[in-house]
Amino acid sequence: MKDSIFGLANKTALVTGASRGIGRAIALAFAQAGAEVFICSRKAESIEAAAKAIREQTGARVEWMAADVSQRQAVDQLAAEALRRMGKIDILVNNAGWNIPQAIDEIQDKDWDYLIELNLTNCMRLTRAIVPDMKKRRWGRVIHISSMMAMGSTPKRNAYSATKAALVGMARASALDLGPWNITVNCIAPGPIATEMPMTLLSKEQQEQMTQRTALGRWGQPEEIAWPTLFLASEAARYITGQVIVVDGGCLARII
Ligand code: NAP
């Protein structure tokens, strides 16, 4: 697997928001595929524990740093530290993100600004900081974790849908910027995945409604996002760029 066209032998990846949920599953899948991995989240204790667990499970080199990627300065420090300690970054996954549900006439400026910074601006800033290193080797993968809420929406998802759709637009533009350096830029758009974020924000009734919307009749698991992300990161996906892969158990297939 590690040395196959679907593997990540000799690659180094940076994954944001990887102490739990989708980010952690991506870091684990990358490590299993042979990559060295640098992970971050806000809480030192939980990101250190995640790094230790992935290291023990895979034998891979896994480094960590506590960084709040809603803060511009922290993003700059994260990029510098990841490059310094790992020597190179071949694969960047902008995964950390959040949602604050507010209807259009309820939006608080501070909450809007926070989501724009975390879900969009700092994905740009981290990409901008890492891409020059990828250019040196004429090889790179940038993957933004968007959402099916980029393509459709639900009440009170204004900032969330706006930022997740913007990631898709940004991926198309930067795929064109970076194609000449053999760097691909894509998005994964997850549907309902059983992690802390939706479980905290949705009522039991809304969770059940979401189950009914899927074709498969269930919520997805974090590894079901990690595997398509691994594919996009691998050599096997080298001719895919500027795209969004929807991984939603069939939610968006349904009209009624
Ligand atoms: P999650 O289980 O809540 O995990 C979020 C991770 O990000 C945690 O490791 C958290 O750790 C970290 N994080 C949160 N804010 C951060 C910040 N400001 N700086 C650094 N790290 C931060 O959420 P998830 O469901 O895996 O979500 C991951 C991504 O998938 C998000 O972009 C989300 O929008 C997207 N997504 C999720 C779903 C879904 O159904 N789960 C659907 C579509 C899209 P700390 O708390 O320690 O910082």
Coordinates of N, CA and C in Angstrom, one line a residue, residues 57-206:
Q57 N 0.0 3.6 16.7 CA -0.8 2.7 15.8 C 0.0 2.4 14.5
T58 N 0.8 3.4 14.0 CA 1.3 3.3 12.6 C 2.9 3.2 12.6
G59 N 3.5 3.6 13.6 CA 5.0 3.7 13.6 C 5.5 4.9 12.8
A60 N 4.6 5.7 12.3 CA 5.0 6.9 11.5 C 5.5 8.0 12.4
R61 N 6.3 8.9 11.8 CA 6.7 10.1 12.5 C 5.4 11.1 12.5
V62 N 5.0 11.4 13.7 CA 3.9 12.4 13.8 C 4.3 13.5 14.8
E63 N 4.3 14.7 14.3 CA 4.7 15.9 15.2 C 3.5 16.7 15.4
W64 N 3.4 17.4 16.5 CA 2.2 18.2 16.8 C 2.6 19.6 17.3
M65 N 1.6 20.5 17.2 CA 1.8 21.9 17.7 C 0.4 22.4 18.1
A66 N 0.3 23.1 19.2 CA -1.0 23.7 19.6 C -1.1 25.0 18.8
A67 N -2.1 25.2 18.0 CA -2.2 26.4 17.2 C -3.7 26.7 17.0
D68 N -4.1 27.9 17.2 CA -5.5 28.3 16.9 C -5.5 28.9 15.5
V69 N -6.0 28.2 14.6 CA -5.9 28.7 13.2 C -7.0 29.7 12.8
S70 N -7.7 30.2 13.9 CA -8.6 31.3 13.6 C -7.8 32.6 13.8
Q71 N -6.6 32.5 14.2 CA -5.7 33.7 14.5 C -4.6 33.8 13.5
R72 N -4.5 34.9 12.8 CA -3.6 35.1 11.7 C -2.1 34.8 12.1
Q73 N -1.8 35.3 13.2 CA -0.4 35.2 13.7 C 0.0 33.7 14.0
A74 N -1.0 33.0 14.5 CA -0.8 31.6 14.8 C -0.6 30.8 13.6
V75 N -1.3 31.2 12.5 CA -1.2 30.5 11.2 C 0.2 30.7 10.7
D76 N 0.7 31.9 10.7 CA 2.0 32.2 10.3 C 3.0 31.3 11.0
Q77 N 2.9 31.3 12.4 CA 3.8 30.5 13.2 C 3.7 29.0 12.9
L78 N 2.4 28.5 12.6 CA 2.2 27.1 12.3 C 3.0 26.7 11.0
A79 N 2.8 27.5 10.0 CA 3.5 27.3 8.7 C 5.0 27.2 8.9
A80 N 5.5 28.2 9.6 CA 7.0 28.3 9.8 C 7.5 27.1 10.6
E81 N 6.8 26.7 11.7 CA 7.2 25.6 12.6 C 7.1 24.3 11.8
A82 N 6.0 24.1 11.1 CA 5.8 22.8 10.4 C 7.0 22.6 9.3
L83 N 7.3 23.7 8.6 CA 8.4 23.6 7.6 C 9.7 23.4 8.3
R84 N 9.9 24.1 9.4 CA 11.2 24.0 10.1 C 11.4 22.5 10.7
R85 N 10.4 22.0 11.3 CA 10.5 20.7 11.9 C 10.5 19.5 11.0
M86 N 9.7 19.7 9.9 CA 9.5 18.5 9.0 C 10.5 18.6 7.8
G87 N 11.0 19.8 7.6 CA 11.9 20.0 6.4 C 11.2 20.3 5.1
K88 N 10.0 19.8 5.0 CA 9.2 20.1 3.8 C 7.7 19.8 4.1
I89 N 6.8 20.3 3.3 CA 5.4 19.9 3.4 C 5.0 19.7 1.9
D90 N 4.5 18.4 1.6 CA 4.1 18.1 0.3 C 2.6 18.2 0.2
I91 N 1.9 17.9 1.3 CA 0.4 17.8 1.3 C -0.1 18.7 2.4
L92 N -1.0 19.6 2.1 CA -1.7 20.5 3.1 C -3.2 20.2 3.1
V93 N -3.7 19.9 4.3 CA -5.1 19.7 4.4 C -5.7 20.8 5.4
N94 N -6.4 21.7 4.8 CA -7.1 22.7 5.6 C -8.4 22.1 6.1
N95 N -8.4 21.6 7.3 CA -9.5 20.9 7.8 C -10.3 21.6 9.0
A96 N -9.5 22.3 9.8 CA -10.1 23.0 11.0 C -11.2 23.9 10.5
G97 N -12.4 23.8 11.1 CA -13.5 24.7 10.8 C -14.6 24.6 11.8
W98 N -15.5 25.5 11.8 CA -16.6 25.5 12.8 C -17.8 26.2 12.2
N99 N -18.9 26.1 12.9 CA -20.2 26.6 12.5 C -20.9 27.3 13.7
I100 N -21.4 28.5 13.5 CA -22.2 29.2 14.5 C -23.5 29.5 13.8
P101 N -24.5 28.7 14.2 CA -25.8 28.8 13.5 C -26.5 30.1 13.8
Q102 N -26.8 31.0 12.8 CA -27.5 32.2 13.0 C -28.3 32.5 11.7
A103 N -29.5 32.9 11.8 CA -30.3 33.4 10.6 C -29.7 34.7 10.1
I104 N -30.1 35.0 8.9 CA -29.5 36.2 8.3 C -29.7 37.5 9.1
D105 N -30.9 37.6 9.7 CA -31.2 38.8 10.5 C -30.8 38.7 11.9
E106 N -30.0 37.6 12.3 CA -29.6 37.4 13.7 C -28.0 37.5 13.7
I107 N -27.4 37.6 12.6 CA -25.9 37.5 12.6 C -25.2 38.5 13.4
Q108 N -24.3 38.1 14.2 CA -23.5 39.0 15.0 C -22.2 39.2 14.3
D109 N -21.8 40.4 14.1 CA -20.5 40.7 13.4 C -19.3 39.9 13.9
K110 N -19.2 39.7 15.2 CA -18.0 39.1 15.7 C -18.1 37.6 15.3
D111 N -19.3 37.0 15.3 CA -19.4 35.5 14.9 C -19.1 35.4 13.4
W112 N -19.7 36.3 12.6 CA -19.4 36.3 11.2 C -17.9 36.4 10.9
D113 N -17.3 37.4 11.5 CA -15.8 37.6 11.3 C -15.0 36.4 11.7
Y114 N -15.4 35.8 12.9 CA -14.7 34.6 13.3 C -14.7 33.4 12.3
L115 N -15.9 33.2 11.8 CA -16.1 32.1 10.8 C -15.4 32.4 9.5
I116 N -15.4 33.6 9.1 CA -14.7 34.0 7.8 C -13.2 33.8 8.0
E117 N -12.7 34.2 9.2 CA -11.3 34.0 9.5 C -10.9 32.6 9.5
L118 N -11.6 31.8 10.3 CA -11.3 30.4 10.5 C -11.5 29.5 9.3
N119 N -12.7 29.6 8.7 CA -13.1 28.7 7.6 C -12.6 29.1 6.3
L120 N -12.2 30.4 6.1 CA -11.8 30.8 4.8 C -10.4 31.6 4.8
T121 N -10.4 32.7 5.4 CA -9.2 33.5 5.3 C -7.9 32.8 5.7
N122 N -8.0 32.1 6.8 CA -6.7 31.4 7.3 C -6.4 30.1 6.5
C123 N -7.4 29.6 5.8 CA -7.1 28.5 4.8 C -6.3 29.1 3.7
M124 N -6.6 30.3 3.2 CA -5.8 31.0 2.2 C -4.5 31.3 2.7
R125 N -4.4 31.8 4.0 CA -3.1 32.2 4.5 C -2.2 31.1 4.7
L126 N -2.7 29.9 5.2 CA -1.8 28.8 5.4 C -1.4 28.2 4.0
T127 N -2.3 28.2 3.1 CA -1.9 27.7 1.7 C -0.8 28.6 1.1
R128 N -1.0 29.9 1.3 CA -0.1 30.9 0.7 C 1.3 30.7 1.3
A129 N 1.3 30.4 2.6 CA 2.6 30.2 3.3 C 3.3 28.9 3.0
I130 N 2.6 27.9 2.6 CA 3.2 26.5 2.4 C 3.5 26.3 0.9
V131 N 2.7 26.9 0.0 CA 2.9 26.6 -1.4 C 4.3 26.9 -2.0
P132 N 5.0 28.0 -1.5 CA 6.3 28.2 -2.1 C 7.3 27.0 -1.8
D133 N 7.1 26.3 -0.7 CA 7.9 25.1 -0.5 C 7.5 24.0 -1.5
M134 N 6.3 23.8 -1.7 CA 5.8 22.8 -2.7 C 6.4 23.1 -4.1
K135 N 6.4 24.4 -4.4 CA 6.9 24.8 -5.8 C 8.3 24.4 -6.0
K136 N 9.1 24.4 -4.9 CA 10.5 24.0 -5.0 C 10.7 22.6 -5.6
R137 N 9.8 21.7 -5.2 CA 9.9 20.3 -5.7 C 9.0 20.0 -6.8
R138 N 8.2 21.0 -7.3 CA 7.3 20.9 -8.4 C 6.3 19.7 -8.1
W139 N 5.9 19.6 -6.9 CA 4.9 18.6 -6.5 C 4.1 19.1 -5.3
G140 N 2.8 19.0 -5.3 CA 2.1 19.4 -4.1 C 0.6 19.0 -4.2
R141 N 0.0 18.9 -3.0 CA -1.4 18.7 -2.9 C -2.0 19.6 -1.8
V142 N -3.0 20.4 -2.2 CA -3.7 21.2 -1.3 C -5.2 20.7 -1.3
I143 N -5.6 20.4 -0.1 CA -7.0 19.9 0.0 C -7.8 20.7 1.1
H144 N -8.8 21.3 0.7 CA -9.7 22.1 1.6 C -10.9 21.2 2.0
I145 N -11.2 21.1 3.3 CA -12.4 20.4 3.7 C -13.5 21.4 3.7
S146 N -14.3 21.3 2.7 CA -15.5 22.2 2.5 C -16.7 21.5 3.2
S147 N -17.8 21.4 2.5 CA -19.0 20.8 3.1 C -20.1 20.7 2.0
M148 N -21.0 19.7 2.2 CA -22.2 19.7 1.2 C -23.0 21.0 1.4
M149 N -22.8 21.7 2.5 CA -23.5 23.0 2.7 C -22.9 24.1 1.7
A150 N -21.9 23.8 1.0 CA -21.4 24.7 -0.1 C -22.4 24.6 -1.3
M151 N -23.0 23.4 -1.5 CA -23.8 23.2 -2.6 C -25.3 23.4 -2.4
G152 N -25.7 23.1 -1.1 CA -27.1 23.3 -0.7 C -27.0 24.0 0.6
S153 N -28.1 24.1 1.4 CA -28.0 24.7 2.7 C -29.2 24.3 3.5
T154 N -29.2 24.9 4.7 CA -30.3 24.7 5.6 C -30.4 26.0 6.4
P155 N -31.5 26.3 7.1 CA -31.6 27.5 7.8 C -30.4 27.7 8.8
K156 N -30.1 29.0 9.0 CA -29.0 29.4 9.9 C -27.6 28.9 9.6
R157 N -27.4 28.8 8.3 CA -26.0 28.4 7.9 C -25.3 29.4 7.0
N158 N -25.7 30.7 7.2 CA -25.2 31.8 6.3 C -23.7 31.8 6.2
A159 N -23.0 32.1 7.3 CA -21.6 32.2 7.3 C -20.9 30.8 6.9
Y160 N -21.5 29.8 7.4 CA -20.9 28.4 7.1 C -21.0 28.1 5.6
S161 N -22.2 28.2 5.1 CA -22.4 27.9 3.6 C -21.5 28.9 2.8
A162 N -21.5 30.2 3.2 CA -20.7 31.1 2.4 C -19.2 30.8 2.4
T163 N -18.7 30.4 3.6 CA -17.3 30.1 3.6 C -16.9 28.8 2.9
K164 N -17.8 27.8 3.1 CA -17.6 26.5 2.5 C -17.7 26.6 0.9
A165 N -18.6 27.4 0.4 CA -18.7 27.6 -1.0 C -17.5 28.4 -1.5
A166 N -17.0 29.4 -0.7 CA -15.9 30.2 -1.1 C -14.6 29.3 -1.2
L167 N -14.5 28.3 -0.4 CA -13.3 27.4 -0.5 C -13.3 26.7 -1.9
V168 N -14.5 26.3 -2.3 CA -14.6 25.6 -3.7 C -14.2 26.6 -4.7
G169 N -14.7 27.9 -4.7 CA -14.2 28.9 -5.7 C -12.8 29.1 -5.6
M170 N -12.2 29.2 -4.4 CA -10.8 29.5 -4.2 C -10.0 28.3 -4.8
A171 N -10.4 27.1 -4.5 CA -9.7 25.9 -5.0 C -9.6 25.9 -6.5
R172 N -10.7 26.4 -7.2 CA -10.7 26.4 -8.7 C -9.6 27.4 -9.1
A173 N -9.6 28.6 -8.5 CA -8.7 29.6 -8.9 C -7.2 29.2 -8.6
S174 N -7.0 28.7 -7.4 CA -5.6 28.3 -7.1 C -5.1 27.1 -7.8
A175 N -6.1 26.2 -8.3 CA -5.7 25.1 -9.1 C -5.0 25.6 -10.4
L176 N -5.6 26.7 -10.9 CA -5.1 27.3 -12.2 C -3.8 28.0 -11.9
D177 N -3.6 28.7 -10.7 CA -2.4 29.3 -10.4 C -1.2 28.3 -10.3
L178 N -1.6 27.1 -9.7 CA -0.5 26.2 -9.3 C -0.3 25.0 -10.2
G179 N -1.2 24.8 -11.2 CA -1.0 23.7 -12.1 C 0.4 23.7 -12.7
P180 N 0.9 24.8 -13.1 CA 2.3 24.8 -13.8 C 3.4 24.2 -12.9
W181 N 3.1 24.2 -11.6 CA 4.1 23.6 -10.6 C 3.7 22.2 -10.2
N182 N 2.8 21.6 -10.9 CA 2.4 20.2 -10.6 C 1.8 20.1 -9.2
I183 N 1.1 21.2 -8.8 CA 0.4 21.2 -7.5 C -1.1 21.2 -7.8
T184 N -1.8 20.2 -7.2 CA -3.2 20.2 -7.4 C -3.9 20.8 -6.2
V185 N -5.1 21.3 -6.4 CA -5.9 21.9 -5.3 C -7.3 21.5 -5.5
N186 N -7.8 20.8 -4.5 CA -9.2 20.3 -4.5 C -9.9 20.4 -3.2
C187 N -11.2 20.2 -3.2 CA -12.0 20.2 -2.0 C -12.7 18.8 -1.8
I188 N -12.8 18.5 -0.6 CA -13.7 17.4 -0.2 C -14.9 18.0 0.5
A189 N -16.1 17.6 0.1 CA -17.3 18.2 0.7 C -18.1 17.1 1.4
P190 N -17.8 17.0 2.7 CA -18.5 16.0 3.5 C -20.0 16.3 3.7
G191 N -20.7 15.2 3.8 CA -22.1 15.3 4.3 C -22.1 15.1 5.8
P192 N -23.2 14.5 6.3 CA -23.3 14.3 7.7 C -22.3 13.2 8.2
I193 N -21.3 13.6 9.0 CA -20.3 12.7 9.6 C -20.4 12.8 11.1
A194 N -20.4 11.7 11.7 CA -20.7 11.6 13.2 C -19.4 12.1 14.0
T195 N -19.3 13.4 14.2 CA -18.2 14.0 14.9 C -18.8 15.0 15.9
E196 N -18.0 15.5 16.8 CA -18.4 16.5 17.8 C -19.2 17.7 17.2
M197 N -18.7 18.2 16.1 CA -19.3 19.4 15.6 C -20.8 19.3 15.3
P198 N -21.2 18.4 14.4 CA -22.7 18.4 14.2 C -23.5 17.8 15.4
M199 N -22.8 16.9 16.2 CA -23.6 16.4 17.3 C -23.8 17.4 18.4
T200 N -22.9 18.4 18.5 CA -23.1 19.5 19.4 C -24.1 20.5 18.9
L201 N -24.2 20.7 17.6 CA -25.0 21.8 17.1 C -26.4 21.4 16.7
L202 N -26.6 20.1 16.4 CA -27.9 19.6 15.9 C -28.7 18.9 17.1
S203 N -30.0 19.1 17.1 CA -30.8 18.4 18.1 C -31.0 17.0 17.6
K204 N -31.4 16.1 18.5 CA -31.7 14.7 18.2 C -32.6 14.6 16.9
E205 N -33.6 15.4 16.9 CA -34.5 15.4 15.8 C -33.9 15.8 14.5
Q206 N -33.0 16.8 14.5 CA -32.3 17.2 13.3 C -31.3 16.1 12.9

